[in-house]
XYZ file of C-alpha atoms in Angstrom:
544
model
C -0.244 33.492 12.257
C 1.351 36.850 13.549
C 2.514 37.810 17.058
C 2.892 41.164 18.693
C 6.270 40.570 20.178
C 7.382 43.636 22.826
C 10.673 43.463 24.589
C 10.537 45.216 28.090
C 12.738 47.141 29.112
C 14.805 46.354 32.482
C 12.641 48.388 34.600
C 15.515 50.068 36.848
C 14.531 53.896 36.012
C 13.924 55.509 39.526
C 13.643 58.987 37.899
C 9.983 59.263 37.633
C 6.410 57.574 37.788
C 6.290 58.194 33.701
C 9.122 56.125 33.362
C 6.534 52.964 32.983
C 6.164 51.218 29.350
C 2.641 49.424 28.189
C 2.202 45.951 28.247
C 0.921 43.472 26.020
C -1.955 43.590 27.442
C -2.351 47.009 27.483
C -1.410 46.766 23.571
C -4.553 44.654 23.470
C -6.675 46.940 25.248
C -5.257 49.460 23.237
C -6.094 47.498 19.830
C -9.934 47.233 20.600
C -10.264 51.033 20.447
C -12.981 52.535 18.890
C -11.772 55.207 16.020
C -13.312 58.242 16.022
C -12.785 61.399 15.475
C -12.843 63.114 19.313
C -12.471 67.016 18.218
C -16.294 65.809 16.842
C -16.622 64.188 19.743
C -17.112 61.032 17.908
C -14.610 58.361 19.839
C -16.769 55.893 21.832
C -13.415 55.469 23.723
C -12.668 59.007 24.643
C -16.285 59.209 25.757
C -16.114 56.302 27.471
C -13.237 57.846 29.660
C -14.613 61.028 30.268
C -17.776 59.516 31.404
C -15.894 56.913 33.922
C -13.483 59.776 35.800
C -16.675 62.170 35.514
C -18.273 59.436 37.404
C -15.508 58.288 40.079
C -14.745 62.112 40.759
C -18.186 63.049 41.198
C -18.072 65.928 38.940
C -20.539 66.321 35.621
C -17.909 66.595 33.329
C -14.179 65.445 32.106
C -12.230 66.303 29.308
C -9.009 64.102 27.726
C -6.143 65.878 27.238
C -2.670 64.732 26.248
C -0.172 66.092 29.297
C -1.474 67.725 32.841
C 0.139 70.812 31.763
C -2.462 70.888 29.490
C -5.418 70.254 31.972
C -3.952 72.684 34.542
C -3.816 75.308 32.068
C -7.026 74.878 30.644
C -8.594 75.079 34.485
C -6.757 78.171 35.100
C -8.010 79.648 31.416
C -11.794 79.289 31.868
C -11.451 80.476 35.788
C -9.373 83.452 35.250
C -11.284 85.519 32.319
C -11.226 89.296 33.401
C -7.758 90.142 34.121
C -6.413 92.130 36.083
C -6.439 89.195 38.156
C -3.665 87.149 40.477
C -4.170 83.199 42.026
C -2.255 81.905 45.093
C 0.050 78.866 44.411
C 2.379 77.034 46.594
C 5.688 77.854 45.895
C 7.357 74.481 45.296
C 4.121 73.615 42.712
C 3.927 72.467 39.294
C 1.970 74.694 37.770
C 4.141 77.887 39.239
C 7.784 76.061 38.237
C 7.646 73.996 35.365
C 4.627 74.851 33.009
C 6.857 77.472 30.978
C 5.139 80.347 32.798
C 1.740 79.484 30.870
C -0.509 81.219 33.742
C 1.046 84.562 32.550
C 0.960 83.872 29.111
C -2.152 81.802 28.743
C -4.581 83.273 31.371
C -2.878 87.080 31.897
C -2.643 86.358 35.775
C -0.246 87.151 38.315
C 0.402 84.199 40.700
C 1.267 84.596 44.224
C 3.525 82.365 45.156
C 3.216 81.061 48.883
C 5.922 78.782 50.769
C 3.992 76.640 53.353
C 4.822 77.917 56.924
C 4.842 74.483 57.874
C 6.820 73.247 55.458
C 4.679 70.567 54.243
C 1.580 71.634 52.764
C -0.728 74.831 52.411
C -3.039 75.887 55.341
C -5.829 78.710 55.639
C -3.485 80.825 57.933
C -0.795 80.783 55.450
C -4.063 81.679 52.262
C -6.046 84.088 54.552
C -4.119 87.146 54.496
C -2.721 87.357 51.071
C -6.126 87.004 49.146
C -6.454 90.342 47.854
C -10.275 91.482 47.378
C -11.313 93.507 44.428
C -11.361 97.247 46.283
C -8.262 98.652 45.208
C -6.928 99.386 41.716
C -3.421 99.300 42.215
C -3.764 94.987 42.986
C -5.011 92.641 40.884
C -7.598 90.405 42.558
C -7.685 86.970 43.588
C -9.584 84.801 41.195
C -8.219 81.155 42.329
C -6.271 79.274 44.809
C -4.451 76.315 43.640
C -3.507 73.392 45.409
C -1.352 70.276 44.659
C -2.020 66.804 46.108
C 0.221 64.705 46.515
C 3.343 67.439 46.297
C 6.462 66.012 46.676
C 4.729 63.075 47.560
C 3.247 64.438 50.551
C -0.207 64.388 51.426
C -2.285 67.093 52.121
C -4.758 66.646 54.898
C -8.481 66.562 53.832
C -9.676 68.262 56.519
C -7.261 71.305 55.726
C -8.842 70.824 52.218
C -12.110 71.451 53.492
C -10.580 74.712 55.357
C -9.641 76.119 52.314
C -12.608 74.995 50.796
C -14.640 77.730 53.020
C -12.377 80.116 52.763
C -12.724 80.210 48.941
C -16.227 80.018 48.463
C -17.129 83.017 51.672
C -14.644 85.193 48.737
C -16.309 83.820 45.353
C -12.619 82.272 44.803
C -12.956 79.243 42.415
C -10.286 76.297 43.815
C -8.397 74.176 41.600
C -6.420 71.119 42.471
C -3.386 69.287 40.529
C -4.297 66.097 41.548
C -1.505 64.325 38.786
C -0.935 61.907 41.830
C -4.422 62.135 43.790
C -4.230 58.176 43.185
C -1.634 57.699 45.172
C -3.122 60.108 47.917
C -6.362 57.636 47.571
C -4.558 54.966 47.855
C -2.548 56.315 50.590
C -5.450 57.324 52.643
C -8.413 54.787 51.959
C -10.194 58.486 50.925
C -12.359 58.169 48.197
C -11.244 59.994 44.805
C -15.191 61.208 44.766
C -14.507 63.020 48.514
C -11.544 64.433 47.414
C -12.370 65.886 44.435
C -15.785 67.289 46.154
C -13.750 70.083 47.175
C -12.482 71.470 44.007
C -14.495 73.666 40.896
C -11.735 71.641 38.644
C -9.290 68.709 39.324
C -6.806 67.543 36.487
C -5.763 64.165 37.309
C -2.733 62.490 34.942
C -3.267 59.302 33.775
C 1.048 58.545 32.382
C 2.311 58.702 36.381
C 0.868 55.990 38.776
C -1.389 54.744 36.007
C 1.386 53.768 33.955
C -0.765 54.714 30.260
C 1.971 56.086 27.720
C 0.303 59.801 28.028
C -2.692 61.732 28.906
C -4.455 63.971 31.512
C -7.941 64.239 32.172
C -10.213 67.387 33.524
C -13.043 67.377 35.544
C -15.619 70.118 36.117
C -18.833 71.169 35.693
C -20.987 70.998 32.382
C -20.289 74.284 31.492
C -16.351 74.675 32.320
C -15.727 71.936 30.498
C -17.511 73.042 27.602
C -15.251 76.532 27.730
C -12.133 73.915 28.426
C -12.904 72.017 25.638
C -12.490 75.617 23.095
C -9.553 76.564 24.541
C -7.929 73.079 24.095
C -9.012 73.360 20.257
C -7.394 77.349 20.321
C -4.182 76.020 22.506
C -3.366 73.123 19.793
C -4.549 69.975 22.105
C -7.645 68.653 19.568
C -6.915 65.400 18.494
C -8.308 62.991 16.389
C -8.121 59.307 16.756
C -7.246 59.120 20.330
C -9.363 56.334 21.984
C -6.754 53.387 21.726
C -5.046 56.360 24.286
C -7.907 56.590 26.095
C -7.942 52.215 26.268
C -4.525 52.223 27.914
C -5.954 54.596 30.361
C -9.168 52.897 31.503
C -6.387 49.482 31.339
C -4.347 51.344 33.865
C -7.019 52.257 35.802
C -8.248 48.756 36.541
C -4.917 46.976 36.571
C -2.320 49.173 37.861
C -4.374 51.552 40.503
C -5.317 48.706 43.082
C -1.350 47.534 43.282
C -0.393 51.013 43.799
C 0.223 50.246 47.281
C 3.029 48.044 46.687
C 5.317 51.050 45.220
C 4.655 53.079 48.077
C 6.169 50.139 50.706
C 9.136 49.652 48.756
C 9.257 53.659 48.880
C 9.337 52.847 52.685
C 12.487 50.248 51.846
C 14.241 52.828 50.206
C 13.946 55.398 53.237
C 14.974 53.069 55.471
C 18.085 52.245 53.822
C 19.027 55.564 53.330
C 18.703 57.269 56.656
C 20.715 53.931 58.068
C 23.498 54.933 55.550
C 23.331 58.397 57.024
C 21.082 60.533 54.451
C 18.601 62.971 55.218
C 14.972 62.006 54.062
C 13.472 65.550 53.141
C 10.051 65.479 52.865
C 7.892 62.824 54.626
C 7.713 59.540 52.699
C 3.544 58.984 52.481
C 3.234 57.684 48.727
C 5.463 56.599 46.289
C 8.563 59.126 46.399
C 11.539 59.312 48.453
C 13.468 62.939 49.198
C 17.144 63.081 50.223
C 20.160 64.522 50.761
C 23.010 62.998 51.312
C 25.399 65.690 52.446
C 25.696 64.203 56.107
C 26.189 60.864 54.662
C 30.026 61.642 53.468
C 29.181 61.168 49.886
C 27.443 62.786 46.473
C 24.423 62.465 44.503
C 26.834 62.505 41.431
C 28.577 59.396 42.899
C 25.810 57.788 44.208
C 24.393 58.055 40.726
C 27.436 57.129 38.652
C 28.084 53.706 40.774
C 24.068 52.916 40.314
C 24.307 53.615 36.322
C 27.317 50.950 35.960
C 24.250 48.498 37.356
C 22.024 50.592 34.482
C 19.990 51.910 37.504
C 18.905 55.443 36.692
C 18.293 58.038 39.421
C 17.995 62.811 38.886
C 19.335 64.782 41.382
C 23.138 66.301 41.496
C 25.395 67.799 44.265
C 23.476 66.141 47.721
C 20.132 65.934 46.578
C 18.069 63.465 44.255
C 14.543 62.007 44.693
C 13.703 58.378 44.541
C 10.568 57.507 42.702
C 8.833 54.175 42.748
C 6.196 52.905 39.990
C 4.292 49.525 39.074
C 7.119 48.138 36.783
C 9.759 48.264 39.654
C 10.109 45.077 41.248
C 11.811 44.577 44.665
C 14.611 42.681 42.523
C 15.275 46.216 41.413
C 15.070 47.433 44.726
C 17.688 44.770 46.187
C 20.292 45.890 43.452
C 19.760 49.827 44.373
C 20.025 48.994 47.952
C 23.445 46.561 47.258
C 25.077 50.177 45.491
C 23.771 52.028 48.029
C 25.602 50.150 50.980
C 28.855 49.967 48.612
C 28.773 53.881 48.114
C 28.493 54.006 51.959
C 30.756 51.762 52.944
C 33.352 53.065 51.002
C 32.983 56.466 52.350
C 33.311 55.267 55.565
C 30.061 55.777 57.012
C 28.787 53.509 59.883
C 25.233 52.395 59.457
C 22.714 53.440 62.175
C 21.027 49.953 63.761
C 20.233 47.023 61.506
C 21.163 47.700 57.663
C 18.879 47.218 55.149
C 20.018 44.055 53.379
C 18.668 42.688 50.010
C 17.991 39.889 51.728
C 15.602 41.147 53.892
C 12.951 41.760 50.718
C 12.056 38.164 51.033
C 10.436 38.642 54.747
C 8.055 41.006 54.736
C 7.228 40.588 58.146
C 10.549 42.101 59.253
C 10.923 44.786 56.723
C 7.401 45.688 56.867
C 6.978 45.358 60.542
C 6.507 48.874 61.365
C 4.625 49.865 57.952
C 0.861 49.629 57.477
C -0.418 48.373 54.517
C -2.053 51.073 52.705
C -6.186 51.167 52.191
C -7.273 50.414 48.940
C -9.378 52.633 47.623
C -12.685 51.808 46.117
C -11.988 50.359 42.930
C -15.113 51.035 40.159
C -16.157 48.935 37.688
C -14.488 49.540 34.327
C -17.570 50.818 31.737
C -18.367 48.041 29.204
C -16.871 48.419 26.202
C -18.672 48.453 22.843
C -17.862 46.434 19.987
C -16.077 49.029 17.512
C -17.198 47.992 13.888
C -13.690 47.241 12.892
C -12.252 45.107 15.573
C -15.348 42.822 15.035
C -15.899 40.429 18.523
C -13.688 40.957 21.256
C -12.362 38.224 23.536
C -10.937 37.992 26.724
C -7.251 37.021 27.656
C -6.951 33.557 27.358
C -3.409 32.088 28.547
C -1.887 29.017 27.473
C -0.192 27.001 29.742
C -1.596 28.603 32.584
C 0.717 32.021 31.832
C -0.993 34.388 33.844
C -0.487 38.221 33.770
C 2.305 38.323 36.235
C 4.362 35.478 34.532
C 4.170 37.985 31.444
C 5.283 40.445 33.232
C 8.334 38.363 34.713
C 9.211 37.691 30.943
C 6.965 34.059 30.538
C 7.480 33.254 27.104
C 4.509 31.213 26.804
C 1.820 32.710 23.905
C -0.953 34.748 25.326
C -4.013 34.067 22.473
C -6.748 36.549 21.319
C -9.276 37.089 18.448
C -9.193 41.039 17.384
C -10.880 40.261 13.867
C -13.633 38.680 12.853
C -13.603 37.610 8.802
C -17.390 38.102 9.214
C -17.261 41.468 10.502
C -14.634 42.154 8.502
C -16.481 41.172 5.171
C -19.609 42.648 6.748
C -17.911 46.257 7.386
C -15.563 46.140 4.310
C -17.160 44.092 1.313
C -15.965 46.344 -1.751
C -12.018 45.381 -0.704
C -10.717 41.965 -0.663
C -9.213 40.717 2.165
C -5.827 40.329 0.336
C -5.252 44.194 -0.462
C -5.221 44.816 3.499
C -2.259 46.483 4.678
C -0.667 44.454 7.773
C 0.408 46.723 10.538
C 3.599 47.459 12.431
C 3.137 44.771 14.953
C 4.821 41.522 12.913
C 7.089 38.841 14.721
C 10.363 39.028 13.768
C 11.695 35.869 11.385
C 14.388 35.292 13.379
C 12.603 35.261 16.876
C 14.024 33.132 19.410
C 11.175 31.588 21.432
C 13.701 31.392 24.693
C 13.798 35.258 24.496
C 11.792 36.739 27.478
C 9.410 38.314 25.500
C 5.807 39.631 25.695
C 4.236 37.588 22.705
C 0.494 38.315 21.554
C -0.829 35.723 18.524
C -3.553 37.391 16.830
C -4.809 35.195 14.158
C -7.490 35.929 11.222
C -9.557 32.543 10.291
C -9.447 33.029 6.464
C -6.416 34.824 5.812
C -2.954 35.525 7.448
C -3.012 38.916 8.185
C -2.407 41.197 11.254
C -4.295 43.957 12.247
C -5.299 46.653 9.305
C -4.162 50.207 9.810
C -7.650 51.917 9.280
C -5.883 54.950 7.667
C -4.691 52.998 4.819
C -8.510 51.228 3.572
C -10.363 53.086 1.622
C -13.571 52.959 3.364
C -16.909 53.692 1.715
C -18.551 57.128 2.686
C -21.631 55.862 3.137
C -20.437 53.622 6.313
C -16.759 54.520 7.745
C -14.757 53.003 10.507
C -15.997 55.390 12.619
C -19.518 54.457 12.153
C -20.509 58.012 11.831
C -23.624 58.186 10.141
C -23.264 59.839 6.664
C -25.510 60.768 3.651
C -26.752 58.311 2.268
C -25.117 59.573 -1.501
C -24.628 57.142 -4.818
C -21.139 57.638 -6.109
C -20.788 56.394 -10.067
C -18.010 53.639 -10.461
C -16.423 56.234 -12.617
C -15.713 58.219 -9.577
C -13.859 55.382 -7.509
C -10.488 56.771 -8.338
C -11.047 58.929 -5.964
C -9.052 59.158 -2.514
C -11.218 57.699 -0.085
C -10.596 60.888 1.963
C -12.343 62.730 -0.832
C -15.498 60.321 -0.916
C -17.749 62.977 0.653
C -16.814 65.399 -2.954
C -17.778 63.187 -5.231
C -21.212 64.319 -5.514
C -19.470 68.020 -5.583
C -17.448 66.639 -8.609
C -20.233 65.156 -10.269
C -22.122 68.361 -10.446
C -18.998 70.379 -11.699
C -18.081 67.394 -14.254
C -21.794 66.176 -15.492
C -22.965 67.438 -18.888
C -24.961 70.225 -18.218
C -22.561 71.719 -16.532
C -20.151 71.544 -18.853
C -22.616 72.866 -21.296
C -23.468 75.939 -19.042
C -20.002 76.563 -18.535
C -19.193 76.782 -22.561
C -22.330 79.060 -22.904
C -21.126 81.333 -20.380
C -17.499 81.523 -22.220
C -18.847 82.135 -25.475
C -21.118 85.139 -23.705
C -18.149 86.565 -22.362
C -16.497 86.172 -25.144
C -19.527 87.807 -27.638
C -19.834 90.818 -24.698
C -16.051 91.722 -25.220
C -16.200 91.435 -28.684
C -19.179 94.156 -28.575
C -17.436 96.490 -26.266
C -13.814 96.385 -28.379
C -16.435 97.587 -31.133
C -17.723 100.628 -29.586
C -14.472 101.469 -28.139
């Protein structure tokens, strides 16, 4: 018997929503991924993905991608496709300041950069009048306006959305939208993801933020954008292979970590409270999960601020007298009550006078009294995740069962109780695999420790095989028959000679090749032909 043992890390990284680590269960999830090969759009998986955010979003399509760079740039590739042509971004957006200039280099377009009159958001007055129409030569026109929701964690109002929305479409502009935190504007809002995105010709939406999966961005469109955005990944370098236990953490993420989203968006509220009573400036209005400040009125630094939290290992960007805060899933209010303890020790020692009540840690504990003014958040509608089909190596999947009655948030408070699954099945296994023994399998990475201490606060997985002890294969290493491979792609049906089997299995699908160059006749044809060229030579040296 084997255990997948992962040590978590002390979630106090207030830096970013990708500063979130999988699970054990989301290692399970993760381990019951099909394996196929998605730049043939084989992975059940991948599919599987695509087809659920296609779904929820209400658009025809979706495509996988590994970072929302990626998915913004692939949007802006298949829209803008006859340059000379410009697009209208907010100034303060991703895709203008921190995607390496790729709508220049990528798409040959000239982006307009626009700073919201009101400060906030993007509105038709401030779009209207620098769309520039396709009548003169000297200006490159206007192909797309993009939009960014939630931007520095402030939402944008649907019903400007739907402003824009006309204003595009009377001018035959296509509309993007980086939605890489539309969940949290869902969330936020009790507005459907499907209603949102109805607004948009393409929405990339990351899945490594709020959703807490270790990478990935998805792409939603029409049929036949998708299609183009699904070349252009190949051409840009983003086709990958085996990436469904990716796209497993994802759908995981979905279901587990998107209807708690809430919670990171009150203690959000916590922070902001304690810092404008220590005498910051809160920057940007506090609607999801992020918190904007400066400090400069509060008689101390960013630089201090963060050196005092690091002694506690609390991690925080920012320099001079300006950071941002950012909550996620894996930050508990524990973490919050330590942040808030530095926080009233950098004040106090700079002499500043709190404004009203402080913020104690204390006050965590009662949420009627630090939550009295704060509505709780709508959950959004929260879809069914797609049923998942048995991939032929992981044989029958089970559910979670807990021993002891450790539930999912005792493993994520460190419960060192076992949680048990089956991945393997011996049948399947023999079924899918009968030409190797189950003794030559290769055990993967995932192996207890020997000197494991069961006190540690550890996530602990037992994954046990009922005729030998072994933990799960790595498929790469089997050799796998071409006529069925883990993939379950169907193959010819071809007849390989034992002679052949030192073959790689990666070469299975040349052994007929081989056989034809190696048989025989060939070999006979092939001395024939030498002694022919030989006998022609010999003829022409003659009548030379």
């Amino acid at each position: 018997m084997y255990t997948v043992s992962v040590k978590p890390l002390p979630f106090l990284d207030f830096r970013s929503d990708t500063a979130t680590t999988p699970t054990a269960e989301m290692y399970v999830a993760m381990m019951q991924s099909s394996l196929g090969d998605d730049v043939y759009n084989e992975d059940d998986s991948v599919k599987k993905l695509e087809s659920y955010i296609a779904g929820i979003t209400g658009h025809e399509a979706a495509l996988f991608c590994a970072s929302g760079t990626m998915t913004n740039q692939l949007a802006h590739r298949v829209h803008l496709c006859n340059p000379p042509q410009s697009l209208i971004v907010d100034s303060r957006s991703h895709v203008y300041n921190y995607e390496a200039s790729g709508l220049s280099l990528l798409s040959q377009a000239m982006p307009h950069p626009i700073m919201p009159s009101n400060g906030k958001y993007l509105t038709v007055e401030d779009i209207s009048p620098r769309i520039v129409l396709d009548v003169d030569v000297h200006f490159a026109p206007t192909r797309v306006v993009a939009l960014e929701n939630t931007l520095n964690g402030t939402i944008m109002p649907i019903e400007e959305i739907a402003r824009i929305r006309e204003l595009t479409k009377a001018h035959g502009i296509k509309l993007h939208l980086d939605g890489a935190r539309l969940w949290n504007a869902s969330v936020a809002t009790g507005i459907s993801l499907k209603e949102y995105c109805s607004y948009f010709d393409t929405v990339s939406l990351c899945l490594s933020k709020g959703i807490g999966a270790p990478i990935g961005s998805i792409l939603v469109g029409d049929k036949d954008t998708i299609k183009k955005a699904r070349h252009f990944r190949l051409a840009f370098g983003g086709g990958w292979r085996q990436a469904g236990f990716l796209a497993e953490a994802a759908l995981w993420g979905i279901e587990t970590n998107w209807p708690i989203m809430w919670e990171t968006h009150r203690r959000a509220k916590v922070l902001e409270r304690a810092f404008v009573q220590v005498g910051c400036h809160i920057t940007n209005p506090v609607d999801t999960n992020m918190v904007w400040v400066d400090t400069s009125d509060a008689g101390f630094t960013v630089d201090v601020l963060k050196e005092e939290l690091a002694k506690e290992g609390i991690k925080i960007s920012g320099s001079g007298c300006a950071t941002r805060v950012v909550m996620h899933h894996q930050i508990s209010d524990e973490a919050v009550e330590k942040f808030i303890r530095v926080l009233n020790r950098v004040a106090h020692s700079s002499g500043v006078v709190a404004k009203g009540d402080p913020v104690e840690p204390a006050m965590l504990e009662d949420s009627d009294s630090i939550y009295e003014d704060i509505e709780e958040p709508a959950t959004p509608t929260v879809f069914t995740r797609p049923t998942t089909p048995v991939s032929p190596i992981v044989g029958e999947r089970l559910p979670l069962q807990a021993t002891k009655n450790c539930s999912s948030s005792s493993l994520d408070s460190g419960c060192s109780e076992a949680v048990t699954i089956k991945v393997f099945s011996s049948q399947e296994l023999t079924r899918q695999h009968s030409h190797q023994s189950l003794p030559e399998m290769k055990s993967c990475i995932f192996e207890q420790p020997t000197n494991a201490n069961k006190g540690d606060a550890i996530y602990q997985v037992i994954i046990t095989n009922q005729r030998q002890r072994r933990t799960c294969t790595d498929p790469k290493e089997i050799d796998y028959s071409f006529e069925q491979d883990v993939t379950d792609t169907p193959r010819l049906p071809l007849k390989a000679s034992q002679s052949l089997n030192f073959l790689p299995a990666d070469k299975n699908i040349n052994k007929v090749q081989y056989q034809m160059v190696h048989s025989p006749a060939s070999s006979a044809l092939k001395r024939a032909s030498d002694r022919l060229a030989r006998w022609s030579g010999s003829l022409l040296t003659r009548e030379a």
